[in-house]
Short mmCIF file of C-alpha atoms and ligand atoms in Angstrom, two decimals:
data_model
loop_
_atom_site.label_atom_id
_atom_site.label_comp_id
_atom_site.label_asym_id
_atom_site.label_seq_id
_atom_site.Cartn_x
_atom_site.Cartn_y
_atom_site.Cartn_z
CA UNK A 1 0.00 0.00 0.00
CA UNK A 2 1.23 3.54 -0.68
CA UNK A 3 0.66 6.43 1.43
CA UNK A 4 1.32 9.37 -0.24
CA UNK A 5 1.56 13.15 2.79
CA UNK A 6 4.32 14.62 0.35
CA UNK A 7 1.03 16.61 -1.19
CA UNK A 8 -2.29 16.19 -1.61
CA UNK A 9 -3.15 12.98 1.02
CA UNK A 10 -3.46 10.26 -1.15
CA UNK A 11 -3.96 6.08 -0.43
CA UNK A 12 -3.03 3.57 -3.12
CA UNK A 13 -3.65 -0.23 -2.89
CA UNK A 14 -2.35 -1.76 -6.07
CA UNK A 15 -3.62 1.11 -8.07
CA UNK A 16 -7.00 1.84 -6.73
CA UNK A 17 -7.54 4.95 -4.35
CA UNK A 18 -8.49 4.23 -1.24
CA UNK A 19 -8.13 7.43 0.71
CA UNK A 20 -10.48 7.75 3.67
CA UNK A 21 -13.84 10.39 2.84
CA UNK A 22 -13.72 11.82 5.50
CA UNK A 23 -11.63 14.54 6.61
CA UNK A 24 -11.45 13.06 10.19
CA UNK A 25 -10.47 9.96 9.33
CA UNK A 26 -7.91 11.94 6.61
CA UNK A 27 -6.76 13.59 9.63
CA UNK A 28 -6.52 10.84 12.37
CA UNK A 29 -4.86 8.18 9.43
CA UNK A 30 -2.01 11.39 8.50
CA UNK A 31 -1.65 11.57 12.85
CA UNK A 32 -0.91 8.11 12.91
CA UNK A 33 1.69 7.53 9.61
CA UNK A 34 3.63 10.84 11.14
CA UNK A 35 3.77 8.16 14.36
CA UNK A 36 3.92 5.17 12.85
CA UNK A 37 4.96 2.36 15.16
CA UNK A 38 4.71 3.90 17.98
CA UNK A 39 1.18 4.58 20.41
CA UNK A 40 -1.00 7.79 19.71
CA UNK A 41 -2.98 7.63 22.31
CA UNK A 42 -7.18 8.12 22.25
CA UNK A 43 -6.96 11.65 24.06
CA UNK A 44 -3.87 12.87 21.95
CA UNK A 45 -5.72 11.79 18.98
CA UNK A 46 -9.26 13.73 20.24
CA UNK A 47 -6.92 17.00 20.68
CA UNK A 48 -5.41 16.78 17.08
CA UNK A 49 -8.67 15.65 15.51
CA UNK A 50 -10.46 18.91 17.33
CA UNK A 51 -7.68 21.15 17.37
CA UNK A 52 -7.68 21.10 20.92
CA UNK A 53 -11.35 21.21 21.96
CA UNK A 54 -12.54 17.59 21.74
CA UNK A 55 -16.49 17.48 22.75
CA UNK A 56 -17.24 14.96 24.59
CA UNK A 57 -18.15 12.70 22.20
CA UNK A 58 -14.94 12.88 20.40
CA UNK A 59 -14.03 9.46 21.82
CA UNK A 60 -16.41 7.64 20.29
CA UNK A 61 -16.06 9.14 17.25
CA UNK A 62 -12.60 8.05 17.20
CA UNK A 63 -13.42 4.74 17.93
CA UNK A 64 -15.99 4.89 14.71
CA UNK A 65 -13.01 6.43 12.53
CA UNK A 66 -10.82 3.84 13.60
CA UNK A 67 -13.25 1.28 12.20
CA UNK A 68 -14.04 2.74 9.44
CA UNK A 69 -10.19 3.15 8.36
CA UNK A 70 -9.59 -1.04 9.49
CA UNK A 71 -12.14 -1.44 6.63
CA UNK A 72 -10.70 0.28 4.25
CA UNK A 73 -7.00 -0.24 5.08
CA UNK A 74 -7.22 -3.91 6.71
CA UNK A 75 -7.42 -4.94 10.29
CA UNK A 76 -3.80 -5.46 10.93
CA UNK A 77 -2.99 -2.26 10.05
CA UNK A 78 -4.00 -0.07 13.10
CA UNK A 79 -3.47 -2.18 16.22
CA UNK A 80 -5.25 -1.39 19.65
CA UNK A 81 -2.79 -0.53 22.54
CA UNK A 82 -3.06 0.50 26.12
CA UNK A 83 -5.67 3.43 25.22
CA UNK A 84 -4.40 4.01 21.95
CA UNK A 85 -3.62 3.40 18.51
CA UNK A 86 -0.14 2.07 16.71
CA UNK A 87 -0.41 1.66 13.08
CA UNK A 88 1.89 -0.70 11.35
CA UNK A 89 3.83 0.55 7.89
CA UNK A 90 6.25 -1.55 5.94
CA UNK A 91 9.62 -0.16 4.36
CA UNK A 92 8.94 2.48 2.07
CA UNK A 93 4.92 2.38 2.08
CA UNK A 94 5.26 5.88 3.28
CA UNK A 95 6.66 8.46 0.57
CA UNK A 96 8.26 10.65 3.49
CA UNK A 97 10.10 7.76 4.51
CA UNK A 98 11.38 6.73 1.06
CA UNK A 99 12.43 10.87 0.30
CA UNK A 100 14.20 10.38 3.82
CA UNK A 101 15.76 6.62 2.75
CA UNK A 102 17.31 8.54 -0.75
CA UNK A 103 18.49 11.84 1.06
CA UNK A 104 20.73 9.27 3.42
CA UNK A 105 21.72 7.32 0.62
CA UNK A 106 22.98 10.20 -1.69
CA UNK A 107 25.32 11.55 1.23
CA UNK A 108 28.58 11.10 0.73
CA UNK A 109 28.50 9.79 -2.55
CA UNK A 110 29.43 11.60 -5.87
CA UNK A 111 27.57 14.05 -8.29
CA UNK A 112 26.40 11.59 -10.68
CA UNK A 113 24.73 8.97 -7.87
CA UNK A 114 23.76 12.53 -5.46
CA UNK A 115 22.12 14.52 -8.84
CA UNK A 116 20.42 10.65 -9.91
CA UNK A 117 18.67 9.53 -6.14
CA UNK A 118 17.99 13.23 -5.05
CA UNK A 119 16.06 14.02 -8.16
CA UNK A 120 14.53 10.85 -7.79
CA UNK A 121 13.63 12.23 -4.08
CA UNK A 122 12.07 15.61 -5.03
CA UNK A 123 10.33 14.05 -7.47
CA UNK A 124 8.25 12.76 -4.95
CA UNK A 125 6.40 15.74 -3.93
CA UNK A 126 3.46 16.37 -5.83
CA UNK A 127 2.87 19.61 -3.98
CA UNK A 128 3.55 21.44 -0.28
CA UNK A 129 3.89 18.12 2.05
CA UNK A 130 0.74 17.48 4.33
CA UNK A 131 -1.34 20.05 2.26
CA UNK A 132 -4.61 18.72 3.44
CA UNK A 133 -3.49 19.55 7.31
CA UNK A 134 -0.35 22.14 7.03
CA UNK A 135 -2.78 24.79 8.85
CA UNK A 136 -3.99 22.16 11.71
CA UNK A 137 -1.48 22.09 14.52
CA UNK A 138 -0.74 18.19 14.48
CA UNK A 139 0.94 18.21 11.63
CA UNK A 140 2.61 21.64 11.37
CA UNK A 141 6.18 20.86 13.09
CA UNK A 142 6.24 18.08 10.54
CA UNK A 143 5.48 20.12 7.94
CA UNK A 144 7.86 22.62 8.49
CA UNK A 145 10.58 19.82 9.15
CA UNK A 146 9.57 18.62 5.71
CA UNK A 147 9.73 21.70 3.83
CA UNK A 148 13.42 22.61 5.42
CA UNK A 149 14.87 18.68 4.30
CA UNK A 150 13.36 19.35 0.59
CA UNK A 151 15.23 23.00 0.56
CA UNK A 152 18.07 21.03 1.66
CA UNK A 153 18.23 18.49 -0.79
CA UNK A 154 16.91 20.80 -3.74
CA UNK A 155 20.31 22.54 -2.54
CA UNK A 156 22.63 19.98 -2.74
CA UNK A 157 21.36 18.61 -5.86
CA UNK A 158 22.20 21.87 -7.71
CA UNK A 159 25.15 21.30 -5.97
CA UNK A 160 25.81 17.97 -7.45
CA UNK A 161 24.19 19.33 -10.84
CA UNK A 162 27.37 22.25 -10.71
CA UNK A 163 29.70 19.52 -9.81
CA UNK A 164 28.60 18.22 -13.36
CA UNK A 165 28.71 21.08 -15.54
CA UNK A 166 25.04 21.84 -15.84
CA UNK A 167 25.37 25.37 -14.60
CA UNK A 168 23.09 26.56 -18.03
CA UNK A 169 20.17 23.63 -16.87
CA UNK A 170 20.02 25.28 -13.45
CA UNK A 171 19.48 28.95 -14.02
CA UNK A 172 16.13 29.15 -14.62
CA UNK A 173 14.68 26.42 -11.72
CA UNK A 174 17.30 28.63 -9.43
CA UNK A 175 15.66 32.01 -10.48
CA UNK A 176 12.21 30.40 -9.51
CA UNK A 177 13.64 29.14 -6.06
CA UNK A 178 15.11 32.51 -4.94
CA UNK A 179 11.95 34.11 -5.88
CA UNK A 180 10.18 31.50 -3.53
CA UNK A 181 13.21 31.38 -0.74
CA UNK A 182 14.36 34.96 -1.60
CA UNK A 183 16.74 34.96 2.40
CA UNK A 184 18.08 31.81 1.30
CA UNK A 185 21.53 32.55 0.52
CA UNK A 186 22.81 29.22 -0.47
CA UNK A 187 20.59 29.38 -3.56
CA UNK A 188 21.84 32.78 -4.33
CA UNK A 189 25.26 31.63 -4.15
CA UNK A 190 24.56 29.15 -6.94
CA UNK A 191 22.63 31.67 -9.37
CA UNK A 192 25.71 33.82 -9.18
CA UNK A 193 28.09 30.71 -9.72
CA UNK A 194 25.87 29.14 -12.38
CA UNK A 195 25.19 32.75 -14.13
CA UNK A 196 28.68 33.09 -13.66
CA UNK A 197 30.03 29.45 -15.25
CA UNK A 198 27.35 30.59 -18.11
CA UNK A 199 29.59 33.62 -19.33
CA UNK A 200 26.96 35.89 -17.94
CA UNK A 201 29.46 37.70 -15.21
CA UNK A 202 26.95 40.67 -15.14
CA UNK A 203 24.00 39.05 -14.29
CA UNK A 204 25.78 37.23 -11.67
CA UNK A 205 26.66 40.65 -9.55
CA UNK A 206 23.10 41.97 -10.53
CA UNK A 207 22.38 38.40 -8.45
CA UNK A 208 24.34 39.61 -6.04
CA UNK A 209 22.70 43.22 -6.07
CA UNK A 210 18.90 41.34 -5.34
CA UNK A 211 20.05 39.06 -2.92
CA UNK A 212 21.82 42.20 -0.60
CA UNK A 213 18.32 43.94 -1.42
CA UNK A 214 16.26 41.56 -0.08
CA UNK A 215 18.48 40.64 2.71
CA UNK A 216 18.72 43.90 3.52
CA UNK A 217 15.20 45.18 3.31
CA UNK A 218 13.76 41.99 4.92
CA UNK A 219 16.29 41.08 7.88
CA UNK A 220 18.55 44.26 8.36
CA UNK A 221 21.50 42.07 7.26
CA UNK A 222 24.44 42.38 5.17
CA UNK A 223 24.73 38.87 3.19
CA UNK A 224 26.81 36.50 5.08
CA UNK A 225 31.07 36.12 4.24
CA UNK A 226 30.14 33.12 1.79
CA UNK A 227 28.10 35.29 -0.52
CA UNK A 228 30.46 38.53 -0.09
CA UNK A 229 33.47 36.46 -0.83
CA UNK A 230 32.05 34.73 -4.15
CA UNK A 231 30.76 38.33 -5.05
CA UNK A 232 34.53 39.07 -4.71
CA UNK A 233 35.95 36.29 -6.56
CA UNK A 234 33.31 37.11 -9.77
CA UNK A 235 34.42 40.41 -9.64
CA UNK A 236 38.13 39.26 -9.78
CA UNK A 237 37.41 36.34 -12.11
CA UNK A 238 39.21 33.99 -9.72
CA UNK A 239 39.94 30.79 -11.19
CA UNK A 240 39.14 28.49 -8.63
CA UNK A 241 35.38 29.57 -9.59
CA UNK A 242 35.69 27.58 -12.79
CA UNK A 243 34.88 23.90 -12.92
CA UNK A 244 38.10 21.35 -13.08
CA UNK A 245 38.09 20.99 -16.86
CA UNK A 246 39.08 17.71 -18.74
CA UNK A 247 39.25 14.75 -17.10
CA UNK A 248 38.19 13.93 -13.43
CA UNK A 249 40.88 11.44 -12.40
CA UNK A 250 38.40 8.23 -12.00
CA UNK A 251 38.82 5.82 -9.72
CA UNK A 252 42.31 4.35 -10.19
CA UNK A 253 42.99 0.80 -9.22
CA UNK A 254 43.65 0.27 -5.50
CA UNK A 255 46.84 -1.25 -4.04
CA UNK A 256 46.17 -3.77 -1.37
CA UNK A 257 48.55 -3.49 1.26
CA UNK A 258 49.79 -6.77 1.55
CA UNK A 259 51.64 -8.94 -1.02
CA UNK A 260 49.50 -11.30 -3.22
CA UNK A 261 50.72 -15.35 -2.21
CA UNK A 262 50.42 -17.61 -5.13
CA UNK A 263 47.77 -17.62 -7.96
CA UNK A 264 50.51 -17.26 -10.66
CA UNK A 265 48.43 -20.02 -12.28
CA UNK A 266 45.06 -18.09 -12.52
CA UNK A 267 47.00 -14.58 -12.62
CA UNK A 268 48.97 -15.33 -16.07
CA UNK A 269 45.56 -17.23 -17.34
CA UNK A 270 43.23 -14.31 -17.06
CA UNK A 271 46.07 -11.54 -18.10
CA UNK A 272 46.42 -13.68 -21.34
CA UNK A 273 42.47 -13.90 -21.54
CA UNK A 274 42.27 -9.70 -21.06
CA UNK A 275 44.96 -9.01 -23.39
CA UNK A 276 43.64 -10.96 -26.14
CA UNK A 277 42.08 -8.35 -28.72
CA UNK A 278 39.01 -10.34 -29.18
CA UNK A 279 38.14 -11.01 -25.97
CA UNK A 280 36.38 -7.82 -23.57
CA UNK A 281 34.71 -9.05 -20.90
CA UNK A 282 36.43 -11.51 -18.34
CA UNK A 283 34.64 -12.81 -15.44
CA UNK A 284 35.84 -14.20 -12.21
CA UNK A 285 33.47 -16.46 -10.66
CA UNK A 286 33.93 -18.50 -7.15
CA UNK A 287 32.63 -18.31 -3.72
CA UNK A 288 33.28 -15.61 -1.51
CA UNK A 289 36.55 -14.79 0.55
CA UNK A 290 37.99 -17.68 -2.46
CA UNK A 291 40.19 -14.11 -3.58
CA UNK A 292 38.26 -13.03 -6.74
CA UNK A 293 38.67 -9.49 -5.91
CA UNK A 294 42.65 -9.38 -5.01
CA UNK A 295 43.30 -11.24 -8.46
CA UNK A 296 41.09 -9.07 -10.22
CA UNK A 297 43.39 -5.99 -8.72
CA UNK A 298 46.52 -8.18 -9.61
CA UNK A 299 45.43 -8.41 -12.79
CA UNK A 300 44.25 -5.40 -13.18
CA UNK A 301 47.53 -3.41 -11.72
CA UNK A 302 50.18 -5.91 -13.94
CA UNK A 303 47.81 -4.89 -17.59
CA UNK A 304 47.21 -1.55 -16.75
CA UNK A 305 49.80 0.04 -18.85
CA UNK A 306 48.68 -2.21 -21.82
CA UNK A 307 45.37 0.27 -21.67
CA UNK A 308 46.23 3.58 -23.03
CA UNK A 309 42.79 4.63 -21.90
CA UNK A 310 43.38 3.72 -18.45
CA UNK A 311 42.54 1.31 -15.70
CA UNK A 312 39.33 2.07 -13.49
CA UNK A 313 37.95 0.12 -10.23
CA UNK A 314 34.35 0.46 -9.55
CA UNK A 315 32.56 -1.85 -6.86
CA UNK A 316 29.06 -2.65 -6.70
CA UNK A 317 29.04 -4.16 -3.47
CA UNK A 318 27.63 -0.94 -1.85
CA UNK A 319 24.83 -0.15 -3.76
CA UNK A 320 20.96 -1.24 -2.99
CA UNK A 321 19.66 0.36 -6.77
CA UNK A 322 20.25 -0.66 -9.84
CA UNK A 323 19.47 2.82 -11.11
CA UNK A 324 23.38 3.65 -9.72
CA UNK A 325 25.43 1.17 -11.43
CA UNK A 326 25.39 3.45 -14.66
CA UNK A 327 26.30 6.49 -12.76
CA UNK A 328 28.65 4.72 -10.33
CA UNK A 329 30.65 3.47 -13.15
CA UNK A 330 30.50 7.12 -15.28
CA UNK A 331 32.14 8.25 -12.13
CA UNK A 332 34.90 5.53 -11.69
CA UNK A 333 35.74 6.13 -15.46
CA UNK A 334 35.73 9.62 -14.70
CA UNK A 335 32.83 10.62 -16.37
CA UNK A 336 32.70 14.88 -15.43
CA UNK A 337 30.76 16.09 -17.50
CA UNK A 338 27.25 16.57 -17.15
CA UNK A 339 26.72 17.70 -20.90
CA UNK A 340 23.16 17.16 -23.00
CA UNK A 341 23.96 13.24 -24.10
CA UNK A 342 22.78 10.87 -21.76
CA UNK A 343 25.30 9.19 -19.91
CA UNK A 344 25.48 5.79 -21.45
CA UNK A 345 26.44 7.11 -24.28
CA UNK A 346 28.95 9.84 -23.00
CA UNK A 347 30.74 6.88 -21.31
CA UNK A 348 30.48 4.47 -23.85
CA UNK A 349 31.95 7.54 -26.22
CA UNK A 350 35.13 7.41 -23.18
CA UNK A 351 35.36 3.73 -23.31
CA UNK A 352 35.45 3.97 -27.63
CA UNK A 353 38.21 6.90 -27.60
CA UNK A 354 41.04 4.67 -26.61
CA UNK A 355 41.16 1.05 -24.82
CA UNK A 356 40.46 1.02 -21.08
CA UNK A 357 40.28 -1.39 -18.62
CA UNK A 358 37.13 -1.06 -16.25
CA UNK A 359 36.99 -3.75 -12.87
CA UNK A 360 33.95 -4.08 -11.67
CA UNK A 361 33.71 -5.79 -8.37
CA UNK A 362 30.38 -7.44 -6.98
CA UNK A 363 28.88 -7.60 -10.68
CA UNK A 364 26.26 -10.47 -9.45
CA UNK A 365 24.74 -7.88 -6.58
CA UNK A 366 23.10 -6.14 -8.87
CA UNK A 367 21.30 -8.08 -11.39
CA UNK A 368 20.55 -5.42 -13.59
CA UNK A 369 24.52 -4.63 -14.09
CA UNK A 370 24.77 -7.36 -16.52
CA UNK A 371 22.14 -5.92 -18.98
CA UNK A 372 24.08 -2.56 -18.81
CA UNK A 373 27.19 -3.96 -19.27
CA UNK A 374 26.05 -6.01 -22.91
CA UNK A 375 24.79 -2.48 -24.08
CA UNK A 376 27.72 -0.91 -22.67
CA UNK A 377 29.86 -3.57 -24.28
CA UNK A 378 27.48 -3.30 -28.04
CA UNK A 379 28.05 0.81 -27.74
CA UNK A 380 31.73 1.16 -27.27
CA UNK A 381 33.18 -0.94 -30.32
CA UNK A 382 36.22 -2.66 -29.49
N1 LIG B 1 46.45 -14.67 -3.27
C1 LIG B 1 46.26 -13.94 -2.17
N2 LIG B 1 47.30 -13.45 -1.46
C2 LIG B 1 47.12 -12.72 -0.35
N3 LIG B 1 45.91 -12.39 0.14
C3 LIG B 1 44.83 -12.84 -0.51
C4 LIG B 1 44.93 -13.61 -1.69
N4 LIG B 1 43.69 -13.90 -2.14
C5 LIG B 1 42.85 -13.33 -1.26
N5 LIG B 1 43.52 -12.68 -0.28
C6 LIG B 1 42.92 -11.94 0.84
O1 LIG B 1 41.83 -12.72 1.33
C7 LIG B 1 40.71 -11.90 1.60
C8 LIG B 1 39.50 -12.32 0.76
O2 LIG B 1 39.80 -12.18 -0.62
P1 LIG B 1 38.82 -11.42 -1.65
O3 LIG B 1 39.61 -11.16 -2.88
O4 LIG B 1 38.19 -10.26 -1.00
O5 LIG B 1 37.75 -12.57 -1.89
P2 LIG B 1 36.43 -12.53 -2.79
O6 LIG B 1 36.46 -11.27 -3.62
O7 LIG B 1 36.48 -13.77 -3.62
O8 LIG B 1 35.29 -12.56 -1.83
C9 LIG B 1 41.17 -10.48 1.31
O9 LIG B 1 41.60 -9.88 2.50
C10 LIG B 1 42.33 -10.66 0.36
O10 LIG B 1 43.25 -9.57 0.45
MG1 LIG B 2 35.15 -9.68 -3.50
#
């Protein structure tokens, strides 16, 4: 079942809409997925159903929404406890929860995986989260905490979106978000860098100009050091505002740090098997902890120099979506660019220039990687 807060309320059950009628029960079912799995009890329930004032008969009505929401939602769903209520979600049946599951998954990563599963986040909202209730008190903390973590990941995927040279993509969605968040001075800062990366220096200070206007007319403020010293470097044309150009180094092949025992057998077998023009795709099967991954970095370290293209390390093991293997391995390759061609192509385009090597490790995690790979393979003749 889906439950959908991140705009209009909305209930799903393979397909067919089963939102409760009745604003109540709207209202009591939102109370209880903001708490799910833990106890709302019958009183805190009357209070956020009544704003407060419960009449005496709120109660029983409460009772009667309960029931009607078991019928339309399935008995196990809300369980009775101690004088309240606990309703039961599984992983991801709530979309806050699966925004909140991507945000944590896209930190720390790079620009190509952050810009991919925090799009896929904000896609999510189909308007202002808990719109049906934002106005009742219940649900307004939420709300607010909602509205803050979507600034914050719109944010950092224009960050990522920079990162990958799509400064021209971004000027007119950041225009729109400083006109909706005009004391927000992180989203300043990027219209002037992305105006600025766009050969439009001008209308990068002008940026500038607005966002001291509004700060200044608003909060009494000067804008913060970050903004003053970015104005700065614009006016100076300071190169570190420019994007690394070229190549992004990739993900070179990793030196264990002990010595490899052995395996000279298997080592020389699958160096003559990679160096063979005709052959471009070796796989190392076996159980695990058998050493699959130290001779595929032997292997890969002793024919590295046989790749004018390069050798590039990219593991799998780490990721729960197969959505990420394509952008996982644009980044080991070293993929920088954001550019207009979609990125199978851009890396297959790499892979075609000259011959590279690519390990990837944990291959069978993700299912899916092996259907990339043939196109990858079919794209980038040999
Ligand atoms: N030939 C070898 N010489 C030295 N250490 C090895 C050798 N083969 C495997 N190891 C070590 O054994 C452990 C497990 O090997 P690993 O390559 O990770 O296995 P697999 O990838 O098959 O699960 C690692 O710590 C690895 O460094
Ligand atoms: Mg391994």
């Amino acid at each position: 079942m889906e439950f959908r807060i991140l705009g209009r309320f909305e209930v799903v059950d393979a397909g067919r809409d089963v939102t409760p009628p009745r604003p109540k029960q709207r209202a009591l079912l939102a109370l209880l997925l903001l708490r799910a799995g833990e106890r709302v009890a019958t009183d805190e329930a009357a209070e956020a159903l009544w704003d407060g004032r419960p009449p005496p008969s709120a109660r029983n009505a409460i009772q009667g929404h309960v029931k009607a929401l078991r019928q339309l939602l399935g008995r196990e769903r809300i369980e009775t406890r101690d004088g309240g209520y606990v309703l039961q979600l599984q992983e991801d049946e709530l979309d806050l929860h699966l925004f909140e599951r991507l945000l944590t998954s896209a930190r720390g990563t790079h620009a190509h995986a952050q810009a991919e599963l925090l799009g896929r986040a904000l896609a999510l909202f189909r308007g202002a989260p808990l719109e049906d209730f934002r106005y009742d008190a219940f649900a307004a903390a939420d709300a607010a905490r909602i509205d803050e973590l979507r600034l914050l990941a719109l944010e950092a995927r224009i960050d990522a979106d920079l990162e990958l040279g799509r400064h021209e993509q971004v000027v007119p969605e950041l225009e729109r978000l400083v006109h909706e968040a005009p004391l927000r001075e992180r989203l300043w800062g990027q219209l002037m860098l992305a105006l600025y990366r766009s050969g439009r220096q001008a209308d990068a200070l002008d940026a500038y100009r607005r966002a001291r206007r509004e700060l200044v007319d608003e909060l009494g403020l000067e804008p913060g050091r970050d903004l003053q010293q970015l104005e700065r470097r614009i006016l100076s044309q300071a190169p570190e505002l420019d994007r690394p150009r070229g190549r992004a180094p990739g993900a070179l092949i990793p030196t264990p740090p002990t010595p490899l025992l052995g395996r000279e057998r298997e080592l020389a077998e699958a160096r003559r098997l990679l160096l063979r023009d005709e052959i471009r795709l070796v796989t190392l099967t076996g159980p695990g902890g058998t050493g699959k991954t130290r001779l595929a970095l032997e292997v890969a370290r002793t024919a590295a120099a046989r790749f004018p293209g390069g050798a590039f390390f990219a593991s799998l093991a780490s990721l729960d979506d197969a959505e990420l293997v394509l952008p996982t391995l644009a980044h080991a390759v070293g993929i920088a660019e954001g550019g207009d061609a979609p990125l199978l192509e851009s890396l297959a385009a790499r892979l075609a220039e000259r011959p590279a090597l690519v390990v990837l490790d944990n291959v069978e995690h993700v299912a899916a990687a092996a259907a990339l790979l043939s196109e990858l393979l079919a794209a980038a003749p040999a």
